[in-house]
Coordinates of C-alpha atoms in Angstrom, one line a residue:
X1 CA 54.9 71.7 173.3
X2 CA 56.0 71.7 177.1
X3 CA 55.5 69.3 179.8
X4 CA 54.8 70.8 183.7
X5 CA 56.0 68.3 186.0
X6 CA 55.5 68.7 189.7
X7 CA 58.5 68.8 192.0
X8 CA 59.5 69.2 195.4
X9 CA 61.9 72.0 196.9
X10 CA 60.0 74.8 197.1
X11 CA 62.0 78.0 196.9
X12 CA 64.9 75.6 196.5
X13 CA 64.2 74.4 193.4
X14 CA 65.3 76.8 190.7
X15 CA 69.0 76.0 189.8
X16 CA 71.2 78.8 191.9
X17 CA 68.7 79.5 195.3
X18 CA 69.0 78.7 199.0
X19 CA 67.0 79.0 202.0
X20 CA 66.4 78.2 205.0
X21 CA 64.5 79.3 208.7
X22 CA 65.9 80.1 212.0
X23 CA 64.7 81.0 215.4
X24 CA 65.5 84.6 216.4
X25 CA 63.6 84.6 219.7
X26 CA 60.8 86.4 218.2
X27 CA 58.2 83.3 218.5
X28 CA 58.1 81.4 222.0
X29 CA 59.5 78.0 222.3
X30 CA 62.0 78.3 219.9
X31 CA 59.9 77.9 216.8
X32 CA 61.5 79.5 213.4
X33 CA 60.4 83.2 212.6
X34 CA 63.1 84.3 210.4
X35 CA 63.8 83.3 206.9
X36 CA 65.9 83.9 203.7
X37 CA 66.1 83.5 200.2
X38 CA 69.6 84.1 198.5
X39 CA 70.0 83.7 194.7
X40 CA 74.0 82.7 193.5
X41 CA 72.9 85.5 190.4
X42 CA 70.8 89.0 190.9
X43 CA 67.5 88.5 190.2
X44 CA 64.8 90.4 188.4
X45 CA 61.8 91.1 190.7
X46 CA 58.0 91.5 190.0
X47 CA 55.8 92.0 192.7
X48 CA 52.2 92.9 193.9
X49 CA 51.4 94.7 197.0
X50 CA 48.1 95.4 199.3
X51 CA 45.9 97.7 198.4
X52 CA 45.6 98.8 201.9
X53 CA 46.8 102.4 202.3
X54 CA 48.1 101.6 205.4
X55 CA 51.2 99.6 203.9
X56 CA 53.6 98.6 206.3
X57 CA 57.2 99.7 206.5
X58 CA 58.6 96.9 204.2
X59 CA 56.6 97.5 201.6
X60 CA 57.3 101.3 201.5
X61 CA 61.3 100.2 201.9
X62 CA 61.0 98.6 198.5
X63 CA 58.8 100.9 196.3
X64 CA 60.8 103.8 197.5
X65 CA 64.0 102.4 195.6
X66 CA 62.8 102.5 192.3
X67 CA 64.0 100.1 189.4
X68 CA 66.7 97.4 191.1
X69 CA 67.3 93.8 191.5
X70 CA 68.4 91.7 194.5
X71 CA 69.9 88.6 195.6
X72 CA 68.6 88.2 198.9
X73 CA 65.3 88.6 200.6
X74 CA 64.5 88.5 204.2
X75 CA 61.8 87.8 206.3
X76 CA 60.5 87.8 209.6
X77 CA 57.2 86.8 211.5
X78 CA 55.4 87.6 214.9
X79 CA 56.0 91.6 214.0
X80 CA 54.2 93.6 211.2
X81 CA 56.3 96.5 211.3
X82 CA 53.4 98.1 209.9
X83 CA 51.8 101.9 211.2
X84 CA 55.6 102.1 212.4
X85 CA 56.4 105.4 210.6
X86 CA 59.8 106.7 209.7
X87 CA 61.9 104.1 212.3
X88 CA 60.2 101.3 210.5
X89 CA 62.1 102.1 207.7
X90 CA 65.5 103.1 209.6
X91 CA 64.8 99.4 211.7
X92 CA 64.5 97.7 207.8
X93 CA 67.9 99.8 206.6
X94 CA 70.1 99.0 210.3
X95 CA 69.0 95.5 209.9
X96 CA 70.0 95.0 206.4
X97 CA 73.1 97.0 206.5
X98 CA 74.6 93.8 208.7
X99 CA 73.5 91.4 206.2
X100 CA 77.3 89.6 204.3
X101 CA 78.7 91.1 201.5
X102 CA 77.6 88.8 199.2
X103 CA 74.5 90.2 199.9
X104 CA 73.4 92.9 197.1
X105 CA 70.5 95.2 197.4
X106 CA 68.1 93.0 199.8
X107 CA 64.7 93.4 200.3
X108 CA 62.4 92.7 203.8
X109 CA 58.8 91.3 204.2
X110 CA 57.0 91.0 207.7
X111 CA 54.6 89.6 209.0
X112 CA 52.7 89.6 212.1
X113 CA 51.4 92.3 215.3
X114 CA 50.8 95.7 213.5
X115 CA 51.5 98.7 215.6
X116 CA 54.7 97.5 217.4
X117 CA 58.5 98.4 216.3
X118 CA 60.3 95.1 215.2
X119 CA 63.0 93.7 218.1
X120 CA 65.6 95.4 215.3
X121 CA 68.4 93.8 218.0
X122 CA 67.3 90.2 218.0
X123 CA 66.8 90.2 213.7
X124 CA 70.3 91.6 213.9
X125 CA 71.3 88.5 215.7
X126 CA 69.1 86.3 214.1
X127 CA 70.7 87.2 210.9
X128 CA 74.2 86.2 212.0
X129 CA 72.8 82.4 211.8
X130 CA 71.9 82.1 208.1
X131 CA 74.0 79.9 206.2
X132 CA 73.9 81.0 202.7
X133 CA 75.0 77.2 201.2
X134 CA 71.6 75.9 203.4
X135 CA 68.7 74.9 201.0
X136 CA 65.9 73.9 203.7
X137 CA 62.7 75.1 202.1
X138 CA 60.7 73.0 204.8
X139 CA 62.6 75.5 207.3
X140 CA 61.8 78.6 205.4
X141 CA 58.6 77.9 204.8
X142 CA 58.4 77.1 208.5
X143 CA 59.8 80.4 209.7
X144 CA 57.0 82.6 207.6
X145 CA 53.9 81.1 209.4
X146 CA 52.0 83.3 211.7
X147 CA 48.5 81.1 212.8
X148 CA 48.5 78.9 209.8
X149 CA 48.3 75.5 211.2
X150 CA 51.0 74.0 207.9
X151 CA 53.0 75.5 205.5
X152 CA 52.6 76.1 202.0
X153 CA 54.8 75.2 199.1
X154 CA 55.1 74.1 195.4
X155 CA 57.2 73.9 192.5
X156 CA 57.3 72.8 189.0
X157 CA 59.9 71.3 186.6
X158 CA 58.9 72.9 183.2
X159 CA 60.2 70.5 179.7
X160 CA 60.4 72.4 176.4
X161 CA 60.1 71.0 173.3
X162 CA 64.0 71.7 172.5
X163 CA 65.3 69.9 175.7
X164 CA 65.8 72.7 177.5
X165 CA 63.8 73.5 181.1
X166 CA 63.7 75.5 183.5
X167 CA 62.2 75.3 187.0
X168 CA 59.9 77.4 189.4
X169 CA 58.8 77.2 193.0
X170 CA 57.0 78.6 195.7
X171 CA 56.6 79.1 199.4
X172 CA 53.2 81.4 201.0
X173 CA 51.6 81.5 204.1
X174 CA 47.9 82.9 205.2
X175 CA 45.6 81.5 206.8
X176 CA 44.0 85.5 208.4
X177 CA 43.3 88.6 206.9
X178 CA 42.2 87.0 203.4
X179 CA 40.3 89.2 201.3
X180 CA 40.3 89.3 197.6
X181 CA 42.0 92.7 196.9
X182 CA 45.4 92.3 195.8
X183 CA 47.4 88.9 197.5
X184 CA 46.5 89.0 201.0
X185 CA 49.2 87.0 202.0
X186 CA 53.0 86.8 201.8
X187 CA 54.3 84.7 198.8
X188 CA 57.7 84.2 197.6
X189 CA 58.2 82.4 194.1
X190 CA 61.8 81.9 192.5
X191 CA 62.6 80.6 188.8
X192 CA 66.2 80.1 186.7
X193 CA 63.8 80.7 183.7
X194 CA 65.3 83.1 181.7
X195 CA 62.8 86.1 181.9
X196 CA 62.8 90.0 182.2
X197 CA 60.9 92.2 184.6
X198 CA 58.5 93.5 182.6
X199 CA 58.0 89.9 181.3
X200 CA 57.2 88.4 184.7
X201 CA 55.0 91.3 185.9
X202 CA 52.6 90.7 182.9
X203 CA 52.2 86.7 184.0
X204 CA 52.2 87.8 187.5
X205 CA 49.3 90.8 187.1
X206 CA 47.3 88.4 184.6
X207 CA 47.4 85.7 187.1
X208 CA 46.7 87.2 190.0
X209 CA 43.5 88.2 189.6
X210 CA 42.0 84.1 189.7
X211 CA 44.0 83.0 192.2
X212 CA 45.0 85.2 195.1
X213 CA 42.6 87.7 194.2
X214 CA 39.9 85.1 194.0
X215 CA 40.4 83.8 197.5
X216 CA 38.7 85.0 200.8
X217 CA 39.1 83.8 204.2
X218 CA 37.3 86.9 206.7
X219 CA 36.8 90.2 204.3
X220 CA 39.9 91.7 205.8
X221 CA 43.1 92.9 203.9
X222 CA 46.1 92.9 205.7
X223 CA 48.3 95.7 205.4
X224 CA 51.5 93.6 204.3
X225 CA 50.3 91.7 201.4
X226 CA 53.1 91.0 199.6
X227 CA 54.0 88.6 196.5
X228 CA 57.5 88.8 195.0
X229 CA 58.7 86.8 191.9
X230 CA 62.3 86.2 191.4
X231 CA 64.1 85.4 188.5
X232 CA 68.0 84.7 188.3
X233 CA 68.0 83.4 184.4
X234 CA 70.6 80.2 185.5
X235 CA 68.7 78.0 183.3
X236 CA 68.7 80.1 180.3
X237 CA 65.3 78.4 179.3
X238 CA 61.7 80.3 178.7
X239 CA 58.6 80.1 176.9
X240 CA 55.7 82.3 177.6
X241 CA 53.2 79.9 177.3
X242 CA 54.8 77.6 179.6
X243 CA 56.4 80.0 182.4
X244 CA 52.1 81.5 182.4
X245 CA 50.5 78.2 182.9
X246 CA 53.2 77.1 185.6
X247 CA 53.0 80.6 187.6
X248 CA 49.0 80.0 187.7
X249 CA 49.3 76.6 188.8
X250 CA 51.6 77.0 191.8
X251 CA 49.4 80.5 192.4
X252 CA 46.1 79.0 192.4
X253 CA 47.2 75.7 194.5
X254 CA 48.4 78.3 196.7
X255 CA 45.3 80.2 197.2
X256 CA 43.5 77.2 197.6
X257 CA 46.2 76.4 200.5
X258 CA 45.3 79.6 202.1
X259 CA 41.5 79.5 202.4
X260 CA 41.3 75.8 203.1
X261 CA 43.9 76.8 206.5
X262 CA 41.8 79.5 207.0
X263 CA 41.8 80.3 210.9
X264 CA 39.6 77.8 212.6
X265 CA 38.1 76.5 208.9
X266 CA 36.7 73.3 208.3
X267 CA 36.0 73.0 204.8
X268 CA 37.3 74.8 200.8
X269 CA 34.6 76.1 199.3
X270 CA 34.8 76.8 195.3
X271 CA 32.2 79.4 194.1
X272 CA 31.5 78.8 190.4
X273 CA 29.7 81.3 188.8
X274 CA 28.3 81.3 185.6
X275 CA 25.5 82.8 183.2
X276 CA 26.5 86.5 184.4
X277 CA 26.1 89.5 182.2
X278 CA 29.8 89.7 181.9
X279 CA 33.0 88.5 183.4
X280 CA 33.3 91.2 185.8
X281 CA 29.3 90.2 187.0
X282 CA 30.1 86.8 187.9
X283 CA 33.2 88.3 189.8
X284 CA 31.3 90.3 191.7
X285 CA 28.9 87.5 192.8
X286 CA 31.9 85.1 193.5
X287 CA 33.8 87.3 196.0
X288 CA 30.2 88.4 197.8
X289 CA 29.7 84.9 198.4
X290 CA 32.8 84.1 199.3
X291 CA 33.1 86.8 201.6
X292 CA 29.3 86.6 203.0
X293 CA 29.2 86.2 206.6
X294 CA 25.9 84.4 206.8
X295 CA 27.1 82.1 204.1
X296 CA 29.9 81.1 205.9
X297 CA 28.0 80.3 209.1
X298 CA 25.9 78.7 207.4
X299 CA 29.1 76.5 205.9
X300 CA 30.4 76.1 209.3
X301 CA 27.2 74.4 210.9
X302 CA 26.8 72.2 207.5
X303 CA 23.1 73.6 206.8
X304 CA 22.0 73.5 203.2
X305 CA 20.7 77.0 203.3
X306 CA 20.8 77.7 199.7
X307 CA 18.4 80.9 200.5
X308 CA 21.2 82.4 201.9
X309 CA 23.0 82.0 198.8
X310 CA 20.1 83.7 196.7
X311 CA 20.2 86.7 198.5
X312 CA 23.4 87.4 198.6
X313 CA 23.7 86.7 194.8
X314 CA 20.7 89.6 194.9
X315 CA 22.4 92.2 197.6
X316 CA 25.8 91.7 195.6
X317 CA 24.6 94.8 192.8
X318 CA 25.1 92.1 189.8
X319 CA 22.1 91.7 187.3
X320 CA 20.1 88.8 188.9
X321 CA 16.7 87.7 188.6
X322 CA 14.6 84.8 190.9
X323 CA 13.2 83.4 187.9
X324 CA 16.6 83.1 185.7
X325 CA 19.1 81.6 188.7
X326 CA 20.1 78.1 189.4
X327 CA 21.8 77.1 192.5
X328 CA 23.5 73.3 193.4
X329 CA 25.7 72.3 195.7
X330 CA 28.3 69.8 193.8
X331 CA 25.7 67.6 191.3
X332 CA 23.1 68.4 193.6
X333 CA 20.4 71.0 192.2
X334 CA 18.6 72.7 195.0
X335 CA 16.7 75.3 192.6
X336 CA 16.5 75.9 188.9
X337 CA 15.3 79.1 187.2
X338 CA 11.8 79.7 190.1
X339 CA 11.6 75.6 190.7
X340 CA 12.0 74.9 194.0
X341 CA 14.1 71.3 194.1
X342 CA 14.6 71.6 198.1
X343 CA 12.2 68.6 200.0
X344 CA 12.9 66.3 202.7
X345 CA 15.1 63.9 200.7
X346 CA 17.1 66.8 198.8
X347 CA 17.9 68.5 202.2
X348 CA 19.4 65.3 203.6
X349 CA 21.1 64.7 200.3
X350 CA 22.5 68.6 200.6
X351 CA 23.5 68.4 204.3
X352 CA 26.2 65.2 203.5
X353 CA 27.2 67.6 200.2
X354 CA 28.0 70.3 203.2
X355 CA 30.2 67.6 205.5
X356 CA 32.4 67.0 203.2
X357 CA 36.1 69.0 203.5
X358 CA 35.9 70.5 200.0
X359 CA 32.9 71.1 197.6
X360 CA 31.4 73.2 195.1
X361 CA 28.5 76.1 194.9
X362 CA 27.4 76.4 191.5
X363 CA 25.0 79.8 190.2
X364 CA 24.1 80.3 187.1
X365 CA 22.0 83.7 186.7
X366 CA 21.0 82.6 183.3
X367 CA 21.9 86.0 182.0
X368 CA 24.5 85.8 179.3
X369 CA 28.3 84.2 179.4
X370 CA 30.0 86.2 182.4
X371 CA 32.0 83.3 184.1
X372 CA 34.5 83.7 187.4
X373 CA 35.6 81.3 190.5
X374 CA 36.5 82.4 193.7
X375 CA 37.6 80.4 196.6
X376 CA 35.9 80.6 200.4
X377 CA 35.7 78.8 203.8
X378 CA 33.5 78.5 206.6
X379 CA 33.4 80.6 210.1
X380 CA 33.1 79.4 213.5
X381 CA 34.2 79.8 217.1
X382 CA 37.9 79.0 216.5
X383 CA 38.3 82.0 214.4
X384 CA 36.9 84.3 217.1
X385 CA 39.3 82.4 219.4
X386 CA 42.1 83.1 217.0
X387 CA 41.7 86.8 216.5
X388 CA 40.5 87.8 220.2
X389 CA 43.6 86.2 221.6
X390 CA 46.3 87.3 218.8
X391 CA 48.8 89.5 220.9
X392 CA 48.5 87.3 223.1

């Protein structure tokens, strides 16, 4: 037996890390773009990457080393430092080469403009602020944002059965450029649980795929997804069972972060569905629903149009049939297996299901057992604002 209980400090709260966010002129006004995370011990690192084969200079710094470990990883927004070619990756070497000496084998992750060189000069600088002994996850957190409108964090105390624990915690941001391929996103999650590599990267791959894979904010994948998982064993505590459940918790309340602060979104949308002909089916309904334009208008402008969600359950190449699906919104059926549900007094019941911030689509195709969730949000004039105005 193990008990999960919820915690605050973010990245902070494993025994042995520190954080913190400074300004290094890179936003306007001051605001924090520049973070670290420092572990007292080397850490073990798994980690999942975009699938976009136009990965940007960070993420090609770190697969080019081949097997390591780190104690320190830094991060900058405002800049991508992606389609930067070979001086992106000279930039990510001169800036860490300046980085203390109690700093072993770092790592980068961007964020930010694609296209443009990083201001290598003013993360030099910026770097020469970080206090090492600082644990301000708030700050860190802080510094990571691009357009999302809060920041994003979590952590867990985890109880064993023999008194021991260990602890894990999280920061993300994302809020544009959420698609469901990969983590489009940047997360950072550190534990003291006493776990290898190839340990982590199972938890991580197994839960990744109904959390950060399962969220969708515009169709688009950015080209710096990144999602690192740090381990410095302090606490000298693990079980599987435990460290599995805790790492899908803090990734799926995460996920759900990122679509509900999705640029210019009003509401979370869940999309459960169910009744597919297998697994992978009722995946492939999820994310085209999730990711449906018309759907998401629709969302935006609070209109019941459960039609729309019929056909795109039928365009998404699943096994589907009119006269097996069932579609509700909440507790609220709206059509069942050919019967139409939808009058006068059902629409107006539907349209308050569609003010609310957060609710629930439910299909069932009526097929067989295939089950998956995905997460979505709405679309609407802000998000146009957003993206036509983003360099600037």
């Amino acid at each position: 037996m193990y008990k999960l209980i919820k915690i605050d400090g973010g990245v902070c709260a494993a025994d042995g890390f520190y954080a913190d966010g400074i300004s290094a002129g890179l936003k306007a006004e001051n605001a924090k773009d520049m973070a670290f995370i420092y572990s007292e011990n080397m850490c073990a690192i798994a980690s999942t990457f975009t699938t976009n084969k136009m990965a940007a200079a960070p993420i090609r710094h770190f697969q080019n080393r081949g097997e390591f470990q780190t104690n320190f990883v830094l991060i900058n927004s405002k800049n991508a430092n992606a389609m930067t070619g070979k001086a992106g990756i000279e930039d990510i070497e001169a800036i860490l080469a300046t980085l203390p000496s109690t700093v072993s084998n770092p790592v980068m992750s961007s964020t930010g403009v694609i296209g443009v060189r990083v201001p290598k000069e003013k993360l030099i600088a910026g770097a020469k602020l970080f206090d090492l002994s600082k644990r301000e996850p708030n700050a860190a957190a802080a510094a990571i944002m691009t357009t999302d409108t809060f920041s994003k964090q979590i952590a867990y105390k985890v109880e064993l059965a023999d008194g021991s624990s260990f602890h894990i915690g999280a920061m993300a941001k994302g809020a544009g450029m959420i698609n469901p391929a990969m983590a489009t996103m940047l997360c950072f999650i550190t534990t003291d649980a006493d776990v290898n590599k190839e340990e982590m990267q199972k938890h991580l791959d197994k839960n990744i795929a109904f959390t950060f894979n399962a969220a969708s904010v515009d169709g688009d994948t950015s080209t710096n997804d990144t999602v690192m998982l740090l381990s410095n064993a302090k606490s000298g505590a693990y079980n599987a069972t435990a460290f599995s459940e805790a790492l899908y918790n803090i990734m799926r309340f995460l996920a759900r972060q990122m679509v509900k602060d999705g640029e210019g979104a009003t509401k979370l949308v869940t999309y459960e569905v169910s009744g597919a002909k297998d697994d992978k089916e009722a995946e492939i309904v999820a994310k085209a629903l999730s990711n449906s334009l018309l759907v998401k208008t629709a969302l935006y402008g609070e209109d019941p149009n459960w039609g729309r969600i019929a056909s795109t359950v039928g365009a998404s190449g699943a096994e589907a049939y009119e006269e097996k699906l069932t579609i509700a919104f909440n507790d609220l059926c709206v059509y069942k297996r050919g019967e139409l549900y939808f009058d006068a007094a059902m629409e107006r019941k539907a349209s308050e299901v569609m003010k609310l911030d957060e609710f629930t689509i439910y299909c069932d195709l009526g097929i067989a057992d295939g089950v998956f969730t995905a997460f979505g949000c709405d679309l609407g004039h802000r998000y146009i604002e957003i993206n036509a105005d983003y360099r600037t």
